Amino acid sequence: MFIYHWQLAWRSLKKNPILCGLMVLAIACGVTASMICYTAYHVINTNPLSNKDAILFMLQTDSWHLKEAFSGKASNQMPDLLSYRDVTALMHSHIPLRKTAMTRWGGILSIPNSEAEPYFAKARINTHDYFKMFDVDFLYGSPWNQAADNEVQNLIVLSEDVNNHFFRGENSIGKTILLEGYLYKIQGVLKRDAQPSNKMQNIDTSILMPTEDVYLPFGVLAEREISSWDIIQRPGDLLEYSENSHQNLLKSGNLWLSYWVEFSGPKQKQEYEQFISQYIQNQKALGYYPRSLRFALSNATQKLNINGYSNGKFSMLTKFGVGFLMVCTVNCIALLLAKFLRYAPESAIRRALGASRTAIFVQHFIESSIIGILGAALGLVLTYTGLKYLHYEFSNISAENNFLIGNIADLFVLDAHILLVTVMASIVASLCAGIYPAWRICQASIAQHLKLQ
Amino acid sequence: MLPIVPIINALMQRKFSVSLLILQIALTTAIFSNLSFVALEFDRRYTRPSDIKDDLLFTVLLRSIDSTINYAEALRDISSLQKIPGIVSSSIFRWSPFSGNASTGALRTHPDENAPALKTAMIDVSIQALTTLELKVVAGRDFRMEDMIVENNTANTGSRKIIVTQVLAKAIFENAQNAIGKSVFDGDTRFEIIGVTCDWMGIGIDSSEPAEHSLFIPHYWDGDPEQRYIIRVNDNHFREAAITETIKQLQHNHQHKVFLYIEKMDELKKQTSIPGHKFSILLKTINVVLGLVVAFAISGQTLFSIQQRTKQIGLRRALGASQRDIIILLLIENTIILVLGLIAGISLAFYANQFVIRMGYPSLPPIYLIITCLSLLVLSLTSTIIPAISAGKISPGVATRTL
């Protein structure tokens, strides 16, 4: 019987190809618009490390001044950065399986006497654990040792793109490269796809961060004159606005390092929480940490929420996209109603010949689902084209020297999740559109429509 | 004589289809007004002209390889650059306007933390800054040698003299003249306003605060390995040559121990404004497609309702209605539906506006609603005309064909 209904539905649609085409187009337009907006929203909110949500955490401590709570974007009202003093003390704890403190920097990379042009590189300074913690794969070489995190060792890890630029993609392990006047030995080269940085926002900024070009061991901070490229959060009593000198950053209570830990299990996490409480209490005895003892360990998913993306540009856009889809769905309801009522006499004859109300309903409902499937197909094609076009449009704009403009083009990529959502949205929209008209038709009185023959 | 009441009665008989149309119009109004507002806000912030002659300006970023650039060296740099023929003025800027980088502050009229604060962008500059950017002073005075503060390790307390934009001065002190001599506080730092510049785009940080809230501080931090100079040439055609000469001169000054990056200010401005511009185009495209969908929807549904009422219309014609009467009848019907839809749409638009407000934008100005309503009016009338004309052509004989 299902096949029979399906055939009837198909035949009925073919009778009026223009109307059918209009409906498919309407659904496809609505789906495309809302899906393009949703893709951007989805990418910016995706946590590619969600499988590590139970073990990978960012540490926040309430080291702010007493007068008022921290008022940045973080919704738990604690700064999400730590001071150099705190970080070096915390690194002594052997409780976490892995730990890393990080900040971003940048400068001019060059190889003296080489044809490759100097490159204005974005750098990340972190511990050797960073790579394992964030699932970053190496193409050549491996992370540096613990020793390089504790003292200055001039080692560097390059991204695949930088390696291509200077060494044409060959294995460059052991060679040296000049960054901001100092020579570094290349310890490793990262594989391109593995870098999570363009989805893992480091600090509470509202834009995608570009992937780093090079990585330096944490130990360089002790000696190299690095003023952090990230936001420096200054607790109130330290509001000297020109305190950018590196030595000051090492000693003062300015917050500029992000601290992440990985545990082997929940027991370790509990132990660590006790350790942090103890640490803050010790600091209070020394006169630091004026506010009440507070800290938080947030996993990557929670961190995305703290960053407040759910209220951002793309969330707004998605909501309007859904509104657009609703307009198209309502339009479809009207068109379907028009179509079904026009062919009401046929249904009346079928009813007169013994078809039940359910049968009529099912047939018409199937018609609307066919529209949904066709709309899904067209919607997918349009969404894919739209995303590709937007990706192209936004790809041409990343300014090289300005690290604040992230790779917005990365927002517009199709993945399996979006594919599925597109198809589902289209089918659900068309089914919703089809319910009332199908119901209306099967309720119609037979006699009246027969008379109008 | 317009039979409004019978028309309304007729509409009540088709409650469902009519309410579908009203819903569509309401949703469209909400989406259209909000998206146009956001799109135009983006345009205003990102694609407005800079109001300075950025085609005559370029910036040089210096990074010293092995030391810092102290004030004496920087002064020597900019005065040697000014000797280059074709270069009119140069000054030191810690960050370049339009690059998206600057310091930010929250200005209050009292040091009390509870007073309301105005977020502003700030750049440390040398005293020639206004001359280089060619910004006129509308109140107060330009910077003088004695305003300049050069700092290294010892922090300098005492109030710093600043020059603000006219928009900022008006925002705090109501007009530019009142601002002169007044103090403002950023946390514990005290600033004294000594001058107000004419209106220009402002430093332009990517935030929801107006870019025009900007100020310049005559200050130099002696401990940086990085500085920027902004240079103005007298003619755009000379800019390329000036850049080459500048590079030569600066390399010579620093014995080739610096890296230099040049950016032309108009290109820099374009670069940082492009994402916003493209985003606004995306929004406008969505609006246009929405408009088309609604136009088709209205004409399609009008056509269908005419088909359903063929007999009734034929009856009217048989009773003496002219073609014109039928068309007017249909237009009135459509307008009533439209008006109801717009009323619902306006309240829906305010509801949807809260999503926009959460992003940091002001609430929807009524002008957008007015324009949306007028556009939808025009749109729906044009969509209805053609089906109406075909309705007018229904022959009176239809009424007598069946019972």
PDB file of N, CA and C in Angstrom, chain B residues 76-156:
ATOM      1  N   ARG B  76      65.271  61.236  15.898  1.00  0.00           N
ATOM      2  CA  ARG B  76      66.213  61.421  14.794  1.00  0.00           C
ATOM      3  C   ARG B  76      65.644  60.802  13.521  1.00  0.00           C
ATOM      4  N   ASP B  77      64.990  59.657  13.672  1.00  0.00           N
ATOM      5  CA  ASP B  77      64.376  59.015  12.510  1.00  0.00           C
ATOM      6  C   ASP B  77      63.361  59.927  11.847  1.00  0.00           C
ATOM      7  N   ILE B  78      62.417  60.453  12.643  1.00  0.00           N
ATOM      8  CA  ILE B  78      61.358  61.201  11.974  1.00  0.00           C
ATOM      9  C   ILE B  78      61.865  62.532  11.430  1.00  0.00           C
ATOM     10  N   SER B  79      62.874  63.115  12.057  1.00  0.00           N
ATOM     11  CA  SER B  79      63.346  64.375  11.463  1.00  0.00           C
ATOM     12  C   SER B  79      64.158  64.097  10.208  1.00  0.00           C
ATOM     13  N   SER B  80      64.868  62.960  10.167  1.00  0.00           N
ATOM     14  CA  SER B  80      65.618  62.674   8.934  1.00  0.00           C
ATOM     15  C   SER B  80      64.649  62.330   7.804  1.00  0.00           C
ATOM     16  N   LEU B  81      63.510  61.713   8.149  1.00  0.00           N
ATOM     17  CA  LEU B  81      62.535  61.394   7.111  1.00  0.00           C
ATOM     18  C   LEU B  81      61.914  62.661   6.549  1.00  0.00           C
ATOM     19  N   GLN B  82      61.740  63.649   7.406  1.00  0.00           N
ATOM     20  CA  GLN B  82      61.108  64.875   6.925  1.00  0.00           C
ATOM     21  C   GLN B  82      61.990  65.629   5.960  1.00  0.00           C
ATOM     22  N   LYS B  83      63.291  65.291   5.969  1.00  0.00           N
ATOM     23  CA  LYS B  83      64.166  65.987   5.024  1.00  0.00           C
ATOM     24  C   LYS B  83      64.034  65.416   3.618  1.00  0.00           C
ATOM     25  N   ILE B  84      63.425  64.253   3.486  1.00  0.00           N
ATOM     26  CA  ILE B  84      63.284  63.635   2.166  1.00  0.00           C
ATOM     27  C   ILE B  84      62.308  64.467   1.345  1.00  0.00           C
ATOM     28  N   PRO B  85      62.690  64.863   0.140  1.00  0.00           N
ATOM     29  CA  PRO B  85      61.774  65.686  -0.664  1.00  0.00           C
ATOM     30  C   PRO B  85      60.500  64.920  -0.980  1.00  0.00           C
ATOM     31  N   GLY B  86      59.396  65.582  -0.809  1.00  0.00           N
ATOM     32  CA  GLY B  86      58.109  64.932  -1.073  1.00  0.00           C
ATOM     33  C   GLY B  86      57.421  64.502   0.204  1.00  0.00           C
ATOM     34  N   ILE B  87      58.200  64.311   1.261  1.00  0.00           N
ATOM     35  CA  ILE B  87      57.575  63.943   2.537  1.00  0.00           C
ATOM     36  C   ILE B  87      57.298  65.223   3.306  1.00  0.00           C
ATOM     37  N   VAL B  88      56.057  65.373   3.719  1.00  0.00           N
ATOM     38  CA  VAL B  88      55.651  66.616   4.358  1.00  0.00           C
ATOM     39  C   VAL B  88      55.803  66.537   5.875  1.00  0.00           C
ATOM     40  N   SER B  89      55.389  65.411   6.442  1.00  0.00           N
ATOM     41  CA  SER B  89      55.392  65.344   7.907  1.00  0.00           C
ATOM     42  C   SER B  89      55.515  63.894   8.330  1.00  0.00           C
ATOM     43  N   SER B  90      56.160  63.662   9.465  1.00  0.00           N
ATOM     44  CA  SER B  90      56.164  62.303   9.993  1.00  0.00           C
ATOM     45  C   SER B  90      56.121  62.371  11.503  1.00  0.00           C
ATOM     46  N   SER B  91      55.548  61.369  12.124  1.00  0.00           N
ATOM     47  CA  SER B  91      55.490  61.344  13.581  1.00  0.00           C
ATOM     48  C   SER B  91      55.515  59.907  14.069  1.00  0.00           C
ATOM     49  N   ILE B  92      55.686  59.786  15.392  1.00  0.00           N
ATOM     50  CA  ILE B  92      55.776  58.463  16.009  1.00  0.00           C
ATOM     51  C   ILE B  92      54.394  58.073  16.518  1.00  0.00           C
ATOM     52  N   PHE B  93      53.973  56.874  16.199  1.00  0.00           N
ATOM     53  CA  PHE B  93      52.706  56.355  16.713  1.00  0.00           C
ATOM     54  C   PHE B  93      52.989  54.982  17.290  1.00  0.00           C
ATOM     55  N   ARG B  94      52.537  54.693  18.466  1.00  0.00           N
ATOM     56  CA  ARG B  94      52.750  53.359  19.033  1.00  0.00           C
ATOM     57  C   ARG B  94      51.989  52.309  18.222  1.00  0.00           C
ATOM     58  N   TRP B  95      50.781  52.628  17.834  1.00  0.00           N
ATOM     59  CA  TRP B  95      49.995  51.745  16.967  1.00  0.00           C
ATOM     60  C   TRP B  95      49.483  52.581  15.812  1.00  0.00           C
ATOM     61  N   SER B  96      49.115  51.928  14.753  1.00  0.00           N
ATOM     62  CA  SER B  96      48.575  52.674  13.625  1.00  0.00           C
ATOM     63  C   SER B  96      47.053  52.677  13.675  1.00  0.00           C
ATOM     64  N   PRO B  97      46.436  53.847  13.429  1.00  0.00           N
ATOM     65  CA  PRO B  97      44.966  53.831  13.312  1.00  0.00           C
ATOM     66  C   PRO B  97      44.536  52.880  12.209  1.00  0.00           C
ATOM     67  N   PHE B  98      43.374  52.327  12.331  1.00  0.00           N
ATOM     68  CA  PHE B  98      42.768  51.400  11.376  1.00  0.00           C
ATOM     69  C   PHE B  98      43.405  50.023  11.398  1.00  0.00           C
ATOM     70  N   SER B  99      44.388  49.784  12.243  1.00  0.00           N
ATOM     71  CA  SER B  99      44.999  48.461  12.205  1.00  0.00           C
ATOM     72  C   SER B  99      44.274  47.487  13.112  1.00  0.00           C
ATOM     73  N   GLY B 100      43.380  48.001  13.957  1.00  0.00           N
ATOM     74  CA  GLY B 100      42.711  47.115  14.896  1.00  0.00           C
ATOM     75  C   GLY B 100      43.468  46.957  16.198  1.00  0.00           C
ATOM     76  N   ASN B 101      44.634  47.591  16.298  1.00  0.00           N
ATOM     77  CA  ASN B 101      45.398  47.534  17.546  1.00  0.00           C
ATOM     78  C   ASN B 101      45.395  48.893  18.189  1.00  0.00           C
ATOM     79  N   ALA B 102      45.250  48.950  19.483  1.00  0.00           N
ATOM     80  CA  ALA B 102      45.438  50.190  20.242  1.00  0.00           C
ATOM     81  C   ALA B 102      45.281  49.830  21.700  1.00  0.00           C
ATOM     82  N   SER B 103      45.542  50.781  22.565  1.00  0.00           N
ATOM     83  CA  SER B 103      45.191  50.537  23.962  1.00  0.00           C
ATOM     84  C   SER B 103      43.740  50.933  24.159  1.00  0.00           C
ATOM     85  N   THR B 104      43.120  50.351  25.142  1.00  0.00           N
ATOM     86  CA  THR B 104      41.756  50.790  25.439  1.00  0.00           C
ATOM     87  C   THR B 104      41.701  51.288  26.868  1.00  0.00           C
ATOM     88  N   GLY B 105      40.770  52.169  27.099  1.00  0.00           N
ATOM     89  CA  GLY B 105      40.596  52.675  28.449  1.00  0.00           C
ATOM     90  C   GLY B 105      39.130  52.930  28.691  1.00  0.00           C
ATOM     91  N   ALA B 106      38.808  53.147  29.952  1.00  0.00           N
ATOM     92  CA  ALA B 106      37.430  53.482  30.302  1.00  0.00           C
ATOM     93  C   ALA B 106      37.480  54.828  31.014  1.00  0.00           C
ATOM     94  N   LEU B 107      36.972  55.868  30.365  1.00  0.00           N
ATOM     95  CA  LEU B 107      37.111  57.222  30.900  1.00  0.00           C
ATOM     96  C   LEU B 107      35.964  57.584  31.822  1.00  0.00           C
ATOM     97  N   ARG B 108      36.355  58.164  32.958  1.00  0.00           N
ATOM     98  CA  ARG B 108      35.325  58.650  33.892  1.00  0.00           C
ATOM     99  C   ARG B 108      35.646  60.088  34.235  1.00  0.00           C
ATOM    100  N   THR B 109      34.619  60.839  34.653  1.00  0.00           N
ATOM    101  CA  THR B 109      34.895  62.214  35.043  1.00  0.00           C
ATOM    102  C   THR B 109      35.341  62.305  36.497  1.00  0.00           C
ATOM    103  N   HIS B 110      35.118  61.244  37.268  1.00  0.00           N
ATOM    104  CA  HIS B 110      35.664  61.211  38.636  1.00  0.00           C
ATOM    105  C   HIS B 110      36.497  59.959  38.783  1.00  0.00           C
ATOM    106  N   PRO B 111      37.446  59.969  39.690  1.00  0.00           N
ATOM    107  CA  PRO B 111      38.201  58.733  39.902  1.00  0.00           C
ATOM    108  C   PRO B 111      37.367  57.620  40.521  1.00  0.00           C
ATOM    109  N   ASP B 112      36.177  57.950  40.975  1.00  0.00           N
ATOM    110  CA  ASP B 112      35.312  56.957  41.599  1.00  0.00           C
ATOM    111  C   ASP B 112      34.955  55.856  40.606  1.00  0.00           C
ATOM    112  N   GLU B 113      35.199  54.614  41.015  1.00  0.00           N
ATOM    113  CA  GLU B 113      34.982  53.497  40.099  1.00  0.00           C
ATOM    114  C   GLU B 113      33.517  53.310  39.760  1.00  0.00           C
ATOM    115  N   ASN B 114      32.647  53.878  40.528  1.00  0.00           N
ATOM    116  CA  ASN B 114      31.230  53.645  40.271  1.00  0.00           C
ATOM    117  C   ASN B 114      30.638  54.609  39.260  1.00  0.00           C
ATOM    118  N   ALA B 115      31.412  55.646  38.904  1.00  0.00           N
ATOM    119  CA  ALA B 115      30.871  56.578  37.922  1.00  0.00           C
ATOM    120  C   ALA B 115      30.782  55.897  36.569  1.00  0.00           C
ATOM    121  N   PRO B 116      29.847  56.294  35.730  1.00  0.00           N
ATOM    122  CA  PRO B 116      29.742  55.643  34.419  1.00  0.00           C
ATOM    123  C   PRO B 116      30.986  55.920  33.578  1.00  0.00           C
ATOM    124  N   ALA B 117      31.407  54.933  32.827  1.00  0.00           N
ATOM    125  CA  ALA B 117      32.644  55.055  32.060  1.00  0.00           C
ATOM    126  C   ALA B 117      32.352  54.969  30.577  1.00  0.00           C
ATOM    127  N   LEU B 118      33.185  55.642  29.802  1.00  0.00           N
ATOM    128  CA  LEU B 118      33.048  55.610  28.353  1.00  0.00           C
ATOM    129  C   LEU B 118      34.258  54.867  27.800  1.00  0.00           C
ATOM    130  N   LYS B 119      34.010  53.810  27.047  1.00  0.00           N
ATOM    131  CA  LYS B 119      35.145  53.061  26.519  1.00  0.00           C
ATOM    132  C   LYS B 119      35.758  53.846  25.374  1.00  0.00           C
ATOM    133  N   THR B 120      37.079  53.883  25.363  1.00  0.00           N
ATOM    134  CA  THR B 120      37.739  54.670  24.348  1.00  0.00           C
ATOM    135  C   THR B 120      39.014  53.974  23.901  1.00  0.00           C
ATOM    136  N   ALA B 121      39.477  54.322  22.705  1.00  0.00           N
ATOM    137  CA  ALA B 121      40.728  53.786  22.194  1.00  0.00           C
ATOM    138  C   ALA B 121      41.793  54.859  22.344  1.00  0.00           C
ATOM    139  N   MET B 122      43.021  54.448  22.673  1.00  0.00           N
ATOM    140  CA  MET B 122      44.085  55.433  22.898  1.00  0.00           C
ATOM    141  C   MET B 122      45.350  54.997  22.185  1.00  0.00           C
ATOM    142  N   ILE B 123      46.092  55.957  21.679  1.00  0.00           N
ATOM    143  CA  ILE B 123      47.391  55.647  21.083  1.00  0.00           C
ATOM    144  C   ILE B 123      48.418  56.629  21.633  1.00  0.00           C
ATOM    145  N   ASP B 124      49.597  56.116  21.974  1.00  0.00           N
ATOM    146  CA  ASP B 124      50.723  56.984  22.331  1.00  0.00           C
ATOM    147  C   ASP B 124      51.311  57.553  21.050  1.00  0.00           C
ATOM    148  N   VAL B 125      51.504  58.862  21.025  1.00  0.00           N
ATOM    149  CA  VAL B 125      52.027  59.481  19.800  1.00  0.00           C
ATOM    150  C   VAL B 125      53.105  60.488  20.161  1.00  0.00           C
ATOM    151  N   SER B 126      53.793  60.988  19.132  1.00  0.00           N
ATOM    152  CA  SER B 126      54.689  62.129  19.338  1.00  0.00           C
ATOM    153  C   SER B 126      53.906  63.403  19.033  1.00  0.00           C
ATOM    154  N   ILE B 127      54.518  64.555  19.318  1.00  0.00           N
ATOM    155  CA  ILE B 127      53.708  65.775  19.265  1.00  0.00           C
ATOM    156  C   ILE B 127      53.313  66.194  17.858  1.00  0.00           C
ATOM    157  N   GLN B 128      53.934  65.582  16.845  1.00  0.00           N
ATOM    158  CA  GLN B 128      53.582  65.976  15.477  1.00  0.00           C
ATOM    159  C   GLN B 128      52.369  65.221  14.942  1.00  0.00           C
ATOM    160  N   ALA B 129      51.744  64.435  15.792  1.00  0.00           N
ATOM    161  CA  ALA B 129      50.701  63.519  15.311  1.00  0.00           C
ATOM    162  C   ALA B 129      49.594  64.216  14.532  1.00  0.00           C
ATOM    163  N   LEU B 130      49.063  65.300  15.095  1.00  0.00           N
ATOM    164  CA  LEU B 130      47.946  65.936  14.414  1.00  0.00           C
ATOM    165  C   LEU B 130      48.366  66.533  13.081  1.00  0.00           C
ATOM    166  N   THR B 131      49.604  67.050  13.036  1.00  0.00           N
ATOM    167  CA  THR B 131      50.087  67.609  11.780  1.00  0.00           C
ATOM    168  C   THR B 131      50.177  66.519  10.720  1.00  0.00           C
ATOM    169  N   THR B 132      50.718  65.377  11.089  1.00  0.00           N
ATOM    170  CA  THR B 132      50.869  64.308  10.111  1.00  0.00           C
ATOM    171  C   THR B 132      49.517  63.840   9.596  1.00  0.00           C
ATOM    172  N   LEU B 133      48.560  63.681  10.489  1.00  0.00           N
ATOM    173  CA  LEU B 133      47.253  63.214  10.042  1.00  0.00           C
ATOM    174  C   LEU B 133      46.411  64.344   9.470  1.00  0.00           C
ATOM    175  N   GLU B 134      46.899  65.554   9.568  1.00  0.00           N
ATOM    176  CA  GLU B 134      46.172  66.735   9.086  1.00  0.00           C
ATOM    177  C   GLU B 134      44.819  66.863   9.755  1.00  0.00           C
ATOM    178  N   LEU B 135      44.796  66.728  11.071  1.00  0.00           N
ATOM    179  CA  LEU B 135      43.547  66.889  11.815  1.00  0.00           C
ATOM    180  C   LEU B 135      43.499  68.297  12.385  1.00  0.00           C
ATOM    181  N   LYS B 136      42.403  68.998  12.072  1.00  0.00           N
ATOM    182  CA  LYS B 136      42.282  70.375  12.578  1.00  0.00           C
ATOM    183  C   LYS B 136      41.860  70.361  14.043  1.00  0.00           C
ATOM    184  N   VAL B 137      42.352  71.353  14.755  1.00  0.00           N
ATOM    185  CA  VAL B 137      41.968  71.492  16.161  1.00  0.00           C
ATOM    186  C   VAL B 137      40.775  72.442  16.225  1.00  0.00           C
ATOM    187  N   VAL B 138      39.654  71.983  16.767  1.00  0.00           N
ATOM    188  CA  VAL B 138      38.470  72.852  16.807  1.00  0.00           C
ATOM    189  C   VAL B 138      38.323  73.554  18.147  1.00  0.00           C
ATOM    190  N   ALA B 139      39.018  73.075  19.156  1.00  0.00           N
ATOM    191  CA  ALA B 139      38.984  73.746  20.453  1.00  0.00           C
ATOM    192  C   ALA B 139      40.300  73.456  21.139  1.00  0.00           C
ATOM    193  N   GLY B 140      40.758  74.369  21.962  1.00  0.00           N
ATOM    194  CA  GLY B 140      42.016  74.144  22.658  1.00  0.00           C
ATOM    195  C   GLY B 140      43.199  74.309  21.706  1.00  0.00           C
ATOM    196  N   ARG B 141      44.254  73.496  21.932  1.00  0.00           N
ATOM    197  CA  ARG B 141      45.469  73.664  21.135  1.00  0.00           C
ATOM    198  C   ARG B 141      46.051  72.323  20.753  1.00  0.00           C
ATOM    199  N   ASP B 142      47.072  72.369  19.898  1.00  0.00           N
ATOM    200  CA  ASP B 142      47.794  71.162  19.500  1.00  0.00           C
ATOM    201  C   ASP B 142      48.825  70.854  20.591  1.00  0.00           C
ATOM    202  N   PHE B 143      49.522  69.720  20.457  1.00  0.00           N
ATOM    203  CA  PHE B 143      50.548  69.346  21.439  1.00  0.00           C
ATOM    204  C   PHE B 143      51.746  70.280  21.334  1.00  0.00           C
ATOM    205  N   ARG B 144      52.422  70.443  22.454  1.00  0.00           N
ATOM    206  CA  ARG B 144      53.678  71.209  22.461  1.00  0.00           C
ATOM    207  C   ARG B 144      54.774  70.311  23.019  1.00  0.00           C
ATOM    208  N   MET B 145      56.019  70.741  22.825  1.00  0.00           N
ATOM    209  CA  MET B 145      57.165  69.967  23.310  1.00  0.00           C
ATOM    210  C   MET B 145      57.004  69.579  24.772  1.00  0.00           C
ATOM    211  N   GLU B 146      56.552  70.513  25.592  1.00  0.00           N
ATOM    212  CA  GLU B 146      56.533  70.229  27.034  1.00  0.00           C
ATOM    213  C   GLU B 146      55.447  69.234  27.438  1.00  0.00           C
ATOM    214  N   ASP B 147      54.510  68.927  26.505  1.00  0.00           N
ATOM    215  CA  ASP B 147      53.485  67.938  26.858  1.00  0.00           C
ATOM    216  C   ASP B 147      54.045  66.528  26.816  1.00  0.00           C
ATOM    217  N   MET B 148      55.156  66.346  26.071  1.00  0.00           N
ATOM    218  CA  MET B 148      55.648  64.996  25.798  1.00  0.00           C
ATOM    219  C   MET B 148      56.201  64.343  27.051  1.00  0.00           C
ATOM    220  N   ILE B 149      55.850  63.090  27.292  1.00  0.00           N
ATOM    221  CA  ILE B 149      56.382  62.348  28.433  1.00  0.00           C
ATOM    222  C   ILE B 149      57.140  61.152  27.890  1.00  0.00           C
ATOM    223  N   VAL B 150      58.401  61.035  28.300  1.00  0.00           N
ATOM    224  CA  VAL B 150      59.188  59.882  27.887  1.00  0.00           C
ATOM    225  C   VAL B 150      59.464  59.036  29.118  1.00  0.00           C
ATOM    226  N   GLU B 151      59.150  57.783  29.046  1.00  0.00           N
ATOM    227  CA  GLU B 151      59.219  56.936  30.226  1.00  0.00           C
ATOM    228  C   GLU B 151      60.085  55.735  29.979  1.00  0.00           C
ATOM    229  N   ASN B 152      60.836  55.297  30.971  1.00  0.00           N
ATOM    230  CA  ASN B 152      61.338  53.923  30.885  1.00  0.00           C
ATOM    231  C   ASN B 152      60.967  53.150  32.129  1.00  0.00           C
ATOM    232  N   ASN B 153      61.879  52.991  33.078  1.00  0.00           N
ATOM    233  CA  ASN B 153      61.478  52.111  34.165  1.00  0.00           C
ATOM    234  C   ASN B 153      60.721  52.805  35.264  1.00  0.00           C
ATOM    235  N   THR B 154      61.054  54.072  35.469  1.00  0.00           N
ATOM    236  CA  THR B 154      60.357  54.746  36.565  1.00  0.00           C
ATOM    237  C   THR B 154      59.020  55.252  36.059  1.00  0.00           C
ATOM    238  N   ALA B 155      58.003  54.891  36.762  1.00  0.00           N
ATOM    239  CA  ALA B 155      56.679  55.318  36.334  1.00  0.00           C
ATOM    240  C   ALA B 155      56.507  56.797  36.609  1.00  0.00           C
ATOM    241  N   ASN B 156      55.864  57.463  35.686  1.00  0.00           N
ATOM    242  CA  ASN B 156      55.687  58.899  35.815  1.00  0.00           C
ATOM    243  C   ASN B 156      54.268  59.191  36.260  1.00  0.00           C
TER     244      ASN B 156
END
